[in-house]
Every structure is written in structure tokens, then in C-alpha cells.
Amino acid sequence: MRSARRLLEDGDVRRWYENLCRGSRLTADVRLRRLNLFCERHNMLPKDLAEMGRMDIRKLEDLLHDHVSRLESEQYAPSYIEDIMKALKSWLSYNYIDLKRRVKIANADIAVTLQDEKVPSKHELKDMINAATLRARASISLMAFAGLRPQSLGKSDGSDALRISDIPDLAVRGYDVCFKRIPAMIVVRRPLSKARHQYLTFLTTEGCGYLLGYLRSRIAKGEALHGDCPVIALNDGYEEKGRKHRDSLIITTKEITAEIREA
């Protein structure tokens, strides 16, 4: 989102973005991109949009209405259009501008891109796991058998992740790792929870087996596991593949989901 970042040179946009980040960095990034796309399409700046709302609210509402109609005619998904409107309303609300007219979006409650998707069957899940790397197997297991979100395994900005200490039933003993009890309890800390409160979940016997296999492979490569280590981590030698050096081994949401898609 390099082009969207230029908007942060405006102090008001920067403060709006920072305010959104306090709730969710992911949401803030998405809304900044949506605002940028709208402004580029209409050859205007965010401050121009806010000024239009102050001077002529009807003109602003007409602009938003026409924008929605145009996107619908271009066959954009209703959920995508609604996402753009949320970003614009957020920016306008931050500037004390409240829309009077409701701009409706057809079929906004239908996830068009997900209509043909289905939950993998037991056999399909097994095939997916068998085709995956050790790390992807562990990620899939934590999501499928413990109900974790990819963002809980590694935040989008790489600032935090599920850690060894978040699985109290997991014991690291020298050059080995084992579970003290199964199903294994997992503590999802507040920063990793979409609901923004800490909760508990459990990993099944099958999931524990895949996770142990992955963790033991890391130990075999010389990694000294401890409580602060991310459960799902960057692969050894990632820098040799042309990636930038990182201060921690935390993997990002994008990297986790990309690896799973390849399975």
C-alpha cells in the first residue's frame, strides 16, 4: 500500500489512521487503501472530500451515491463496495460530517465471493494436510482443530503471535517437546483475539501430533525453543531467499495464508 501511505503526509489523515490503529492495524490499513482508491478515482484529496461535506452535504451524498452505482455497474462485489463506504464514512465522521441520506448497496449481506465455498470434508482436510509442509500442517491444525484465526497465529504487521507460553499444556524439555495433557489448552490473549478479550480453546489429539512434528523439526535444526518463541515461526534461512532481516521470528498473517493456499 505504498501509494496509500502518501496520504499520511496530511496530519488529519495521519491522526485518523493512528486512531483506527488503536482498534485494529489491519482495519486501519484497509480503510486507508479504500480512501486512497476513492480519492484517486475522483482526482481529489481526503481534505477535499471533507471540505465538500462541510460546504454542501447534498453534493457529497450525490457523489457517494453515483460512486456506488458505478461500482455496481462494474460488477464489484457488494461486500467490497460496502467496505469502501465504511472507510469513507469513518473519514467523514472523524471530520464531524454525518451523512443524512442512506446510500443502499444491493445484496450487501451476501458474501458473493464465498457463495460457492464449502467447509472441507474430513477426507479433503486430510489430503490438504498430507500435501502441506510441516509448518503449514501445524497452521492448518491450529485453525481446523482449535478454531484459531490466521491473525492469531501471526498478526498482519508481525508485531505479535501465538507463543509457546500460550499453550500451558506444552512442555519444552531440553532437546524435546511434549504435551502434558491432551486435548491441549490454548490461551488466546486479548491482542490476538478478534473479540478483544482473552479466551481458551483446545487442540485435539490429531492437531497435537502435527504441532509436535513441526516443533521437533525446529529443534532438530538447532532452534532453542522457549516460552516467548512463536508457535508458527519464520523458516530457517528465510533471509537467503531475498527477504529482509527481521528482529523476531514472527510470521505474518499474509505469509501463513499464502503457505496454506499452496497446500
PDB file of C-alpha atoms in Angstrom:
ATOM      1  CA  MET A   1       0.000   0.000   0.000  1.00  0.00           C
ATOM      2  CA  ARG A   2       2.869   2.334  -0.860  1.00  0.00           C
ATOM      3  CA  SER A   3       0.673   4.788  -2.776  1.00  0.00           C
ATOM      4  CA  ALA A   4      -1.846   4.967   0.068  1.00  0.00           C
ATOM      5  CA  ARG A   5       0.907   5.829   2.542  1.00  0.00           C
ATOM      6  CA  ARG A   6       1.365   9.200   0.891  1.00  0.00           C
ATOM      7  CA  LEU A   7      -1.975  10.246   2.388  1.00  0.00           C
ATOM      8  CA  LEU A   8      -0.368  10.077   5.837  1.00  0.00           C
ATOM      9  CA  GLU A   9       1.597  13.213   4.975  1.00  0.00           C
ATOM     10  CA  ASP A  10      -1.653  15.034   5.761  1.00  0.00           C
ATOM     11  CA  GLY A  11      -1.772  15.487   9.544  1.00  0.00           C
ATOM     12  CA  ASP A  12      -5.532  14.909   9.762  1.00  0.00           C
ATOM     13  CA  VAL A  13      -5.321  11.673   7.765  1.00  0.00           C
ATOM     14  CA  ARG A  14      -2.400  10.512   9.898  1.00  0.00           C
ATOM     15  CA  ARG A  15      -4.317  11.136  13.131  1.00  0.00           C
ATOM     16  CA  TRP A  16      -7.407   9.381  11.728  1.00  0.00           C
ATOM     17  CA  TYR A  17      -5.253   6.406  10.717  1.00  0.00           C
ATOM     18  CA  GLU A  18      -3.464   6.271  14.079  1.00  0.00           C
ATOM     19  CA  ASN A  19      -6.828   6.356  15.849  1.00  0.00           C
ATOM     20  CA  LEU A  20      -8.030   3.374  13.786  1.00  0.00           C
ATOM     21  CA  CYS A  21      -4.783   1.518  14.525  1.00  0.00           C
ATOM     22  CA  ARG A  22      -5.575   1.641  18.228  1.00  0.00           C
ATOM     23  CA  GLY A  23      -8.500  -0.626  17.473  1.00  0.00           C
ATOM     24  CA  SER A  24      -7.037  -2.737  14.658  1.00  0.00           C
ATOM     25  CA  ARG A  25      -3.979  -2.165  12.474  1.00  0.00           C
ATOM     26  CA  LEU A  26      -5.483  -4.412   9.810  1.00  0.00           C
ATOM     27  CA  THR A  27      -8.716  -2.386   9.675  1.00  0.00           C
ATOM     28  CA  ALA A  28      -6.738   0.857   9.581  1.00  0.00           C
ATOM     29  CA  ASP A  29      -4.629  -0.326   6.633  1.00  0.00           C
ATOM     30  CA  VAL A  30      -7.683  -1.497   4.680  1.00  0.00           C
ATOM     31  CA  ARG A  31      -9.581   1.743   5.249  1.00  0.00           C
ATOM     32  CA  LEU A  32      -6.575   3.842   4.267  1.00  0.00           C
ATOM     33  CA  ARG A  33      -6.339   1.910   0.990  1.00  0.00           C
ATOM     34  CA  ARG A  34     -10.064   2.291   0.330  1.00  0.00           C
ATOM     35  CA  LEU A  35      -9.931   6.037   0.975  1.00  0.00           C
ATOM     36  CA  ASN A  36      -6.924   6.334  -1.328  1.00  0.00           C
ATOM     37  CA  LEU A  37      -8.654   4.442  -4.153  1.00  0.00           C
ATOM     38  CA  PHE A  38     -11.743   6.634  -3.906  1.00  0.00           C
ATOM     39  CA  CYS A  39      -9.687   9.829  -3.941  1.00  0.00           C
ATOM     40  CA  GLU A  40      -7.608   8.671  -6.914  1.00  0.00           C
ATOM     41  CA  ARG A  41     -10.716   7.764  -8.863  1.00  0.00           C
ATOM     42  CA  HIS A  42     -12.225  11.211  -8.282  1.00  0.00           C
ATOM     43  CA  ASN A  43      -8.957  13.137  -8.557  1.00  0.00           C
ATOM     44  CA  MET A  44      -9.259  14.643  -5.102  1.00  0.00           C
ATOM     45  CA  LEU A  45      -7.598  14.593  -1.688  1.00  0.00           C
ATOM     46  CA  PRO A  46      -9.180  13.412   1.583  1.00  0.00           C
ATOM     47  CA  LYS A  47      -9.317  17.028   2.778  1.00  0.00           C
ATOM     48  CA  ASP A  48     -11.279  17.931  -0.390  1.00  0.00           C
ATOM     49  CA  LEU A  49     -13.832  15.241   0.449  1.00  0.00           C
ATOM     50  CA  ALA A  50     -14.199  16.565   3.994  1.00  0.00           C
ATOM     51  CA  GLU A  51     -14.485  20.149   2.754  1.00  0.00           C
ATOM     52  CA  MET A  52     -17.231  19.137   0.322  1.00  0.00           C
ATOM     53  CA  GLY A  53     -19.163  17.664   3.246  1.00  0.00           C
ATOM     54  CA  ARG A  54     -18.871  20.914   5.186  1.00  0.00           C
ATOM     55  CA  MET A  55     -19.890  23.106   2.271  1.00  0.00           C
ATOM     56  CA  ASP A  56     -22.584  21.020   0.548  1.00  0.00           C
ATOM     57  CA  ILE A  57     -23.675  17.753   2.177  1.00  0.00           C
ATOM     58  CA  ARG A  58     -26.129  17.028  -0.644  1.00  0.00           C
ATOM     59  CA  LYS A  59     -23.364  17.262  -3.257  1.00  0.00           C
ATOM     60  CA  LEU A  60     -21.262  14.851  -1.205  1.00  0.00           C
ATOM     61  CA  GLU A  61     -24.119  12.378  -0.849  1.00  0.00           C
ATOM     62  CA  ASP A  62     -24.753  12.546  -4.605  1.00  0.00           C
ATOM     63  CA  LEU A  63     -21.060  11.794  -5.213  1.00  0.00           C
ATOM     64  CA  LEU A  64     -21.174   8.744  -2.937  1.00  0.00           C
ATOM     65  CA  HIS A  65     -24.449   7.563  -4.479  1.00  0.00           C
ATOM     66  CA  ASP A  66     -23.006   7.812  -8.006  1.00  0.00           C
ATOM     67  CA  HIS A  67     -19.826   6.043  -6.887  1.00  0.00           C
ATOM     68  CA  VAL A  68     -21.819   3.093  -5.534  1.00  0.00           C
ATOM     69  CA  SER A  69     -23.893   2.930  -8.732  1.00  0.00           C
ATOM     70  CA  ARG A  70     -20.743   2.945 -10.842  1.00  0.00           C
ATOM     71  CA  LEU A  71     -19.115   0.144  -8.862  1.00  0.00           C
ATOM     72  CA  GLU A  72     -22.299  -1.931  -9.041  1.00  0.00           C
ATOM     73  CA  SER A  73     -22.419  -1.457 -12.825  1.00  0.00           C
ATOM     74  CA  GLU A  74     -18.809  -2.660 -12.986  1.00  0.00           C
ATOM     75  CA  GLN A  75     -19.830  -5.853 -11.146  1.00  0.00           C
ATOM     76  CA  TYR A  76     -17.836  -5.255  -7.970  1.00  0.00           C
ATOM     77  CA  ALA A  77     -18.829  -7.460  -5.023  1.00  0.00           C
ATOM     78  CA  PRO A  78     -21.391  -5.831  -2.685  1.00  0.00           C
ATOM     79  CA  SER A  79     -19.150  -6.553   0.309  1.00  0.00           C
ATOM     80  CA  TYR A  80     -16.282  -4.684  -1.382  1.00  0.00           C
ATOM     81  CA  ILE A  81     -18.496  -1.674  -2.111  1.00  0.00           C
ATOM     82  CA  GLU A  82     -19.763  -1.697   1.466  1.00  0.00           C
ATOM     83  CA  ASP A  83     -16.163  -1.794   2.696  1.00  0.00           C
ATOM     84  CA  ILE A  84     -15.371   1.342   0.688  1.00  0.00           C
ATOM     85  CA  MET A  85     -18.393   3.120   2.147  1.00  0.00           C
ATOM     86  CA  LYS A  86     -17.319   2.174   5.676  1.00  0.00           C
ATOM     87  CA  ALA A  87     -13.912   3.740   5.054  1.00  0.00           C
ATOM     88  CA  LEU A  88     -15.414   6.931   3.632  1.00  0.00           C
ATOM     89  CA  LYS A  89     -17.951   7.243   6.452  1.00  0.00           C
ATOM     90  CA  SER A  90     -15.186   6.702   9.001  1.00  0.00           C
ATOM     91  CA  TRP A  91     -13.088   9.506   7.491  1.00  0.00           C
ATOM     92  CA  LEU A  92     -16.085  11.834   7.252  1.00  0.00           C
ATOM     93  CA  SER A  93     -17.221  11.065  10.797  1.00  0.00           C
ATOM     94  CA  TYR A  94     -13.716  11.852  12.048  1.00  0.00           C
ATOM     95  CA  ASN A  95     -14.192  15.265  10.448  1.00  0.00           C
ATOM     96  CA  TYR A  96     -17.582  15.788  12.181  1.00  0.00           C
ATOM     97  CA  ILE A  97     -19.548  15.129   8.995  1.00  0.00           C
ATOM     98  CA  ASP A  98     -22.598  12.889   9.310  1.00  0.00           C
ATOM     99  CA  LEU A  99     -24.456  11.772   6.203  1.00  0.00           C
ATOM    100  CA  LYS A 100     -28.203  12.375   6.262  1.00  0.00           C
ATOM    101  CA  ARG A 101     -29.134  10.160   3.338  1.00  0.00           C
ATOM    102  CA  ARG A 102     -28.550   6.419   3.447  1.00  0.00           C
ATOM    103  CA  VAL A 103     -26.855   5.067   0.335  1.00  0.00           C
ATOM    104  CA  LYS A 104     -28.074   1.488  -0.042  1.00  0.00           C
ATOM    105  CA  ILE A 105     -25.990  -1.299  -1.553  1.00  0.00           C
ATOM    106  CA  ALA A 106     -27.754  -4.186  -3.275  1.00  0.00           C
ATOM    107  CA  ASN A 107     -27.178  -7.612  -1.675  1.00  0.00           C
ATOM    108  CA  ALA A 108     -24.719  -6.166   0.841  1.00  0.00           C
ATOM    109  CA  ASP A 109     -25.491  -9.026   3.233  1.00  0.00           C
ATOM    110  CA  ILE A 110     -24.488 -11.694   0.712  1.00  0.00           C
ATOM    111  CA  ALA A 111     -20.830 -12.717   0.531  1.00  0.00           C
ATOM    112  CA  VAL A 112     -20.741 -13.243  -3.239  1.00  0.00           C
ATOM    113  CA  THR A 113     -17.136 -14.464  -3.274  1.00  0.00           C
ATOM    114  CA  LEU A 114     -17.968 -17.134  -0.680  1.00  0.00           C
ATOM    115  CA  GLN A 115     -21.219 -18.439  -2.182  1.00  0.00           C
ATOM    116  CA  ASP A 116     -19.623 -21.491  -3.773  1.00  0.00           C
ATOM    117  CA  GLU A 117     -17.201 -22.197  -0.944  1.00  0.00           C
ATOM    118  CA  LYS A 118     -17.746 -25.062   1.458  1.00  0.00           C
ATOM    119  CA  VAL A 119     -16.149 -26.450   4.574  1.00  0.00           C
ATOM    120  CA  PRO A 120     -13.632 -29.164   3.590  1.00  0.00           C
ATOM    121  CA  SER A 121     -14.774 -32.692   4.351  1.00  0.00           C
ATOM    122  CA  LYS A 122     -12.749 -34.872   6.707  1.00  0.00           C
ATOM    123  CA  HIS A 123     -11.058 -36.577   3.755  1.00  0.00           C
ATOM    124  CA  GLU A 124     -10.361 -33.278   1.956  1.00  0.00           C
ATOM    125  CA  LEU A 125      -8.817 -31.839   5.103  1.00  0.00           C
ATOM    126  CA  LYS A 126      -6.651 -34.946   5.447  1.00  0.00           C
ATOM    127  CA  ASP A 127      -5.470 -34.609   1.845  1.00  0.00           C
ATOM    128  CA  MET A 128      -4.684 -30.934   2.394  1.00  0.00           C
ATOM    129  CA  ILE A 129      -2.628 -31.685   5.498  1.00  0.00           C
ATOM    130  CA  ASN A 130      -0.742 -34.522   3.802  1.00  0.00           C
ATOM    131  CA  ALA A 131       0.210 -32.236   0.896  1.00  0.00           C
ATOM    132  CA  ALA A 132       1.384 -29.411   3.164  1.00  0.00           C
ATOM    133  CA  THR A 133       4.789 -28.607   4.639  1.00  0.00           C
ATOM    134  CA  LEU A 134       5.406 -29.327   8.326  1.00  0.00           C
ATOM    135  CA  ARG A 135       4.784 -25.672   9.179  1.00  0.00           C
ATOM    136  CA  ALA A 136       1.609 -25.480   7.096  1.00  0.00           C
ATOM    137  CA  ARG A 137       0.365 -28.706   8.727  1.00  0.00           C
ATOM    138  CA  ALA A 138       0.757 -27.100  12.135  1.00  0.00           C
ATOM    139  CA  SER A 139      -1.010 -23.924  10.973  1.00  0.00           C
ATOM    140  CA  ILE A 140      -3.885 -25.849   9.400  1.00  0.00           C
ATOM    141  CA  SER A 141      -4.236 -27.998  12.533  1.00  0.00           C
ATOM    142  CA  LEU A 142      -4.427 -24.981  14.842  1.00  0.00           C
ATOM    143  CA  MET A 143      -7.089 -23.438  12.613  1.00  0.00           C
ATOM    144  CA  ALA A 144      -9.106 -26.582  11.838  1.00  0.00           C
ATOM    145  CA  PHE A 145      -8.882 -28.392  15.181  1.00  0.00           C
ATOM    146  CA  ALA A 146      -8.644 -25.462  17.630  1.00  0.00           C
ATOM    147  CA  GLY A 147     -10.614 -22.834  15.701  1.00  0.00           C
ATOM    148  CA  LEU A 148      -7.854 -20.222  15.629  1.00  0.00           C
ATOM    149  CA  ARG A 149      -7.770 -17.421  13.070  1.00  0.00           C
ATOM    150  CA  PRO A 150      -4.662 -16.857  10.905  1.00  0.00           C
ATOM    151  CA  GLN A 151      -4.303 -13.460  12.628  1.00  0.00           C
ATOM    152  CA  SER A 152      -3.934 -15.255  15.967  1.00  0.00           C
ATOM    153  CA  LEU A 153      -1.012 -17.283  14.649  1.00  0.00           C
ATOM    154  CA  GLY A 154       0.739 -14.142  13.401  1.00  0.00           C
ATOM    155  CA  LYS A 155      -0.558 -10.572  13.216  1.00  0.00           C
ATOM    156  CA  SER A 156      -0.623  -8.799   9.860  1.00  0.00           C
ATOM    157  CA  ASP A 157       2.227  -6.470  10.844  1.00  0.00           C
ATOM    158  CA  GLY A 158       4.302  -9.187  12.534  1.00  0.00           C
ATOM    159  CA  SER A 159       4.092  -7.448  15.910  1.00  0.00           C
ATOM    160  CA  ASP A 160       2.717 -10.414  17.878  1.00  0.00           C
ATOM    161  CA  ALA A 161       1.753 -14.062  17.529  1.00  0.00           C
ATOM    162  CA  LEU A 162       0.630 -17.132  19.423  1.00  0.00           C
ATOM    163  CA  ARG A 163       3.629 -18.131  21.551  1.00  0.00           C
ATOM    164  CA  ILE A 164       4.830 -21.346  23.181  1.00  0.00           C
ATOM    165  CA  SER A 165       3.830 -19.944  26.589  1.00  0.00           C
ATOM    166  CA  ASP A 166       0.252 -19.547  25.310  1.00  0.00           C
ATOM    167  CA  ILE A 167      -0.038 -23.356  25.303  1.00  0.00           C
ATOM    168  CA  PRO A 168       0.384 -24.208  29.019  1.00  0.00           C
ATOM    169  CA  ASP A 169      -0.006 -27.934  28.336  1.00  0.00           C
ATOM    170  CA  LEU A 170       3.050 -27.840  26.058  1.00  0.00           C
ATOM    171  CA  ALA A 171       6.365 -28.605  27.780  1.00  0.00           C
ATOM    172  CA  VAL A 172       9.825 -27.937  26.346  1.00  0.00           C
ATOM    173  CA  ARG A 173      12.329 -30.308  27.941  1.00  0.00           C
ATOM    174  CA  GLY A 174      15.863 -29.854  26.683  1.00  0.00           C
ATOM    175  CA  TYR A 175      16.005 -31.137  23.133  1.00  0.00           C
ATOM    176  CA  ASP A 176      12.427 -32.386  23.066  1.00  0.00           C
ATOM    177  CA  VAL A 177       8.906 -31.083  23.383  1.00  0.00           C
ATOM    178  CA  CYS A 178       5.774 -32.888  24.562  1.00  0.00           C
ATOM    179  CA  PHE A 179       2.240 -32.326  25.784  1.00  0.00           C
ATOM    180  CA  LYS A 180       1.449 -32.775  29.465  1.00  0.00           C
ATOM    181  CA  ARG A 181      -2.200 -33.413  28.637  1.00  0.00           C
ATOM    182  CA  ILE A 182      -4.365 -33.770  25.536  1.00  0.00           C
ATOM    183  CA  PRO A 183      -6.575 -32.087  24.362  1.00  0.00           C
ATOM    184  CA  ALA A 184      -4.122 -29.249  24.942  1.00  0.00           C
ATOM    185  CA  MET A 185      -5.376 -25.929  26.248  1.00  0.00           C
ATOM    186  CA  ILE A 186      -4.511 -22.800  24.253  1.00  0.00           C
ATOM    187  CA  VAL A 187      -4.802 -19.309  25.735  1.00  0.00           C
ATOM    188  CA  VAL A 188      -5.668 -16.742  23.067  1.00  0.00           C
ATOM    189  CA  ARG A 189      -4.513 -13.442  24.527  1.00  0.00           C
ATOM    190  CA  ARG A 190      -6.548 -10.271  24.095  1.00  0.00           C
ATOM    191  CA  PRO A 191      -4.223  -8.728  21.449  1.00  0.00           C
ATOM    192  CA  LEU A 192      -4.717 -11.846  19.300  1.00  0.00           C
ATOM    193  CA  SER A 193      -8.482 -12.062  19.781  1.00  0.00           C
ATOM    194  CA  LYS A 194     -10.901 -10.571  17.256  1.00  0.00           C
ATOM    195  CA  ALA A 195     -13.453 -10.248  20.066  1.00  0.00           C
ATOM    196  CA  ARG A 196     -10.808  -8.282  22.030  1.00  0.00           C
ATOM    197  CA  HIS A 197     -10.977 -10.443  25.111  1.00  0.00           C
ATOM    198  CA  GLN A 198      -8.880 -13.399  26.219  1.00  0.00           C
ATOM    199  CA  TYR A 199     -10.406 -16.844  25.715  1.00  0.00           C
ATOM    200  CA  LEU A 200      -9.470 -20.519  25.873  1.00  0.00           C
ATOM    201  CA  THR A 201      -9.620 -23.185  23.206  1.00  0.00           C
ATOM    202  CA  PHE A 202      -8.291 -26.738  22.904  1.00  0.00           C
ATOM    203  CA  LEU A 203      -6.223 -28.625  20.346  1.00  0.00           C
ATOM    204  CA  THR A 204      -7.256 -32.197  19.552  1.00  0.00           C
ATOM    205  CA  THR A 205      -5.050 -35.282  19.639  1.00  0.00           C
ATOM    206  CA  GLU A 206      -4.525 -35.190  15.871  1.00  0.00           C
ATOM    207  CA  GLY A 207      -3.676 -31.493  15.947  1.00  0.00           C
ATOM    208  CA  CYS A 208      -1.209 -32.011  18.793  1.00  0.00           C
ATOM    209  CA  GLY A 209       0.573 -34.655  16.733  1.00  0.00           C
ATOM    210  CA  TYR A 210       1.082 -32.323  13.770  1.00  0.00           C
ATOM    211  CA  LEU A 211       2.214 -29.478  16.021  1.00  0.00           C
ATOM    212  CA  LEU A 212       4.750 -31.710  17.800  1.00  0.00           C
ATOM    213  CA  GLY A 213       6.172 -32.827  14.465  1.00  0.00           C
ATOM    214  CA  TYR A 214       6.702 -29.226  13.405  1.00  0.00           C
ATOM    215  CA  LEU A 215       8.220 -28.080  16.707  1.00  0.00           C
ATOM    216  CA  ARG A 216      10.586 -31.062  16.825  1.00  0.00           C
ATOM    217  CA  SER A 217      11.777 -30.228  13.315  1.00  0.00           C
ATOM    218  CA  ARG A 218      12.715 -26.744  14.535  1.00  0.00           C
ATOM    219  CA  ILE A 219      14.629 -28.214  17.481  1.00  0.00           C
ATOM    220  CA  ALA A 220      16.437 -30.594  15.110  1.00  0.00           C
ATOM    221  CA  LYS A 221      17.615 -27.564  13.098  1.00  0.00           C
ATOM    222  CA  GLY A 222      19.188 -26.096  16.224  1.00  0.00           C
ATOM    223  CA  GLU A 223      16.489 -23.724  17.455  1.00  0.00           C
ATOM    224  CA  ALA A 224      16.287 -23.401  21.243  1.00  0.00           C
ATOM    225  CA  LEU A 225      12.570 -23.243  21.960  1.00  0.00           C
ATOM    226  CA  HIS A 226      11.327 -21.254  24.941  1.00  0.00           C
ATOM    227  CA  GLY A 227       8.104 -19.657  26.119  1.00  0.00           C
ATOM    228  CA  ASP A 228       8.485 -16.459  24.101  1.00  0.00           C
ATOM    229  CA  CYS A 229       9.036 -18.264  20.776  1.00  0.00           C
ATOM    230  CA  PRO A 230       6.201 -18.007  18.245  1.00  0.00           C
ATOM    231  CA  VAL A 231       4.370 -21.301  17.770  1.00  0.00           C
ATOM    232  CA  ILE A 232       4.461 -20.770  13.995  1.00  0.00           C
ATOM    233  CA  ALA A 233       7.755 -19.146  13.002  1.00  0.00           C
ATOM    234  CA  LEU A 234       9.764 -17.979  10.015  1.00  0.00           C
ATOM    235  CA  ASN A 235      11.663 -20.780   8.349  1.00  0.00           C
ATOM    236  CA  ASP A 236      15.374 -21.089   8.965  1.00  0.00           C
ATOM    237  CA  GLY A 237      17.324 -19.305   6.202  1.00  0.00           C
ATOM    238  CA  TYR A 238      14.454 -17.030   5.135  1.00  0.00           C
ATOM    239  CA  GLU A 239      16.943 -14.184   4.519  1.00  0.00           C
ATOM    240  CA  GLU A 240      18.723 -16.273   1.899  1.00  0.00           C
ATOM    241  CA  LYS A 241      15.524 -16.156  -0.165  1.00  0.00           C
ATOM    242  CA  GLY A 242      15.821 -12.403  -0.603  1.00  0.00           C
ATOM    243  CA  ARG A 243      13.661 -11.395   2.349  1.00  0.00           C
ATOM    244  CA  LYS A 244      14.516  -8.538   4.662  1.00  0.00           C
ATOM    245  CA  HIS A 245      16.059  -9.196   8.060  1.00  0.00           C
ATOM    246  CA  ARG A 246      13.597  -9.215  10.958  1.00  0.00           C
ATOM    247  CA  ASP A 247      14.203  -8.744  14.640  1.00  0.00           C
ATOM    248  CA  SER A 248      11.956 -11.688  15.529  1.00  0.00           C
ATOM    249  CA  LEU A 249      10.844 -14.995  14.014  1.00  0.00           C
ATOM    250  CA  ILE A 250       7.170 -13.977  13.979  1.00  0.00           C
ATOM    251  CA  ILE A 251       5.449 -14.837  10.708  1.00  0.00           C
ATOM    252  CA  THR A 252       2.734 -12.559   9.294  1.00  0.00           C
ATOM    253  CA  THR A 253      -0.884 -13.407   8.500  1.00  0.00           C
ATOM    254  CA  LYS A 254      -0.214 -12.980   4.776  1.00  0.00           C
ATOM    255  CA  GLU A 255       2.657 -15.474   4.860  1.00  0.00           C
ATOM    256  CA  ILE A 256       0.604 -18.016   6.810  1.00  0.00           C
ATOM    257  CA  THR A 257      -2.396 -17.885   4.466  1.00  0.00           C
ATOM    258  CA  ALA A 258      -0.202 -17.937   1.343  1.00  0.00           C
ATOM    259  CA  GLU A 259       1.503 -21.135   2.504  1.00  0.00           C
ATOM    260  CA  ILE A 260      -1.829 -22.781   3.309  1.00  0.00           C
ATOM    261  CA  ARG A 261      -3.212 -21.916  -0.141  1.00  0.00           C
ATOM    262  CA  GLU A 262      -0.269 -23.718  -1.713  1.00  0.00           C
ATOM    263  CA  ALA A 263      -1.117 -26.917   0.174  1.00  0.00           C
TER     264      ALA A 263
END
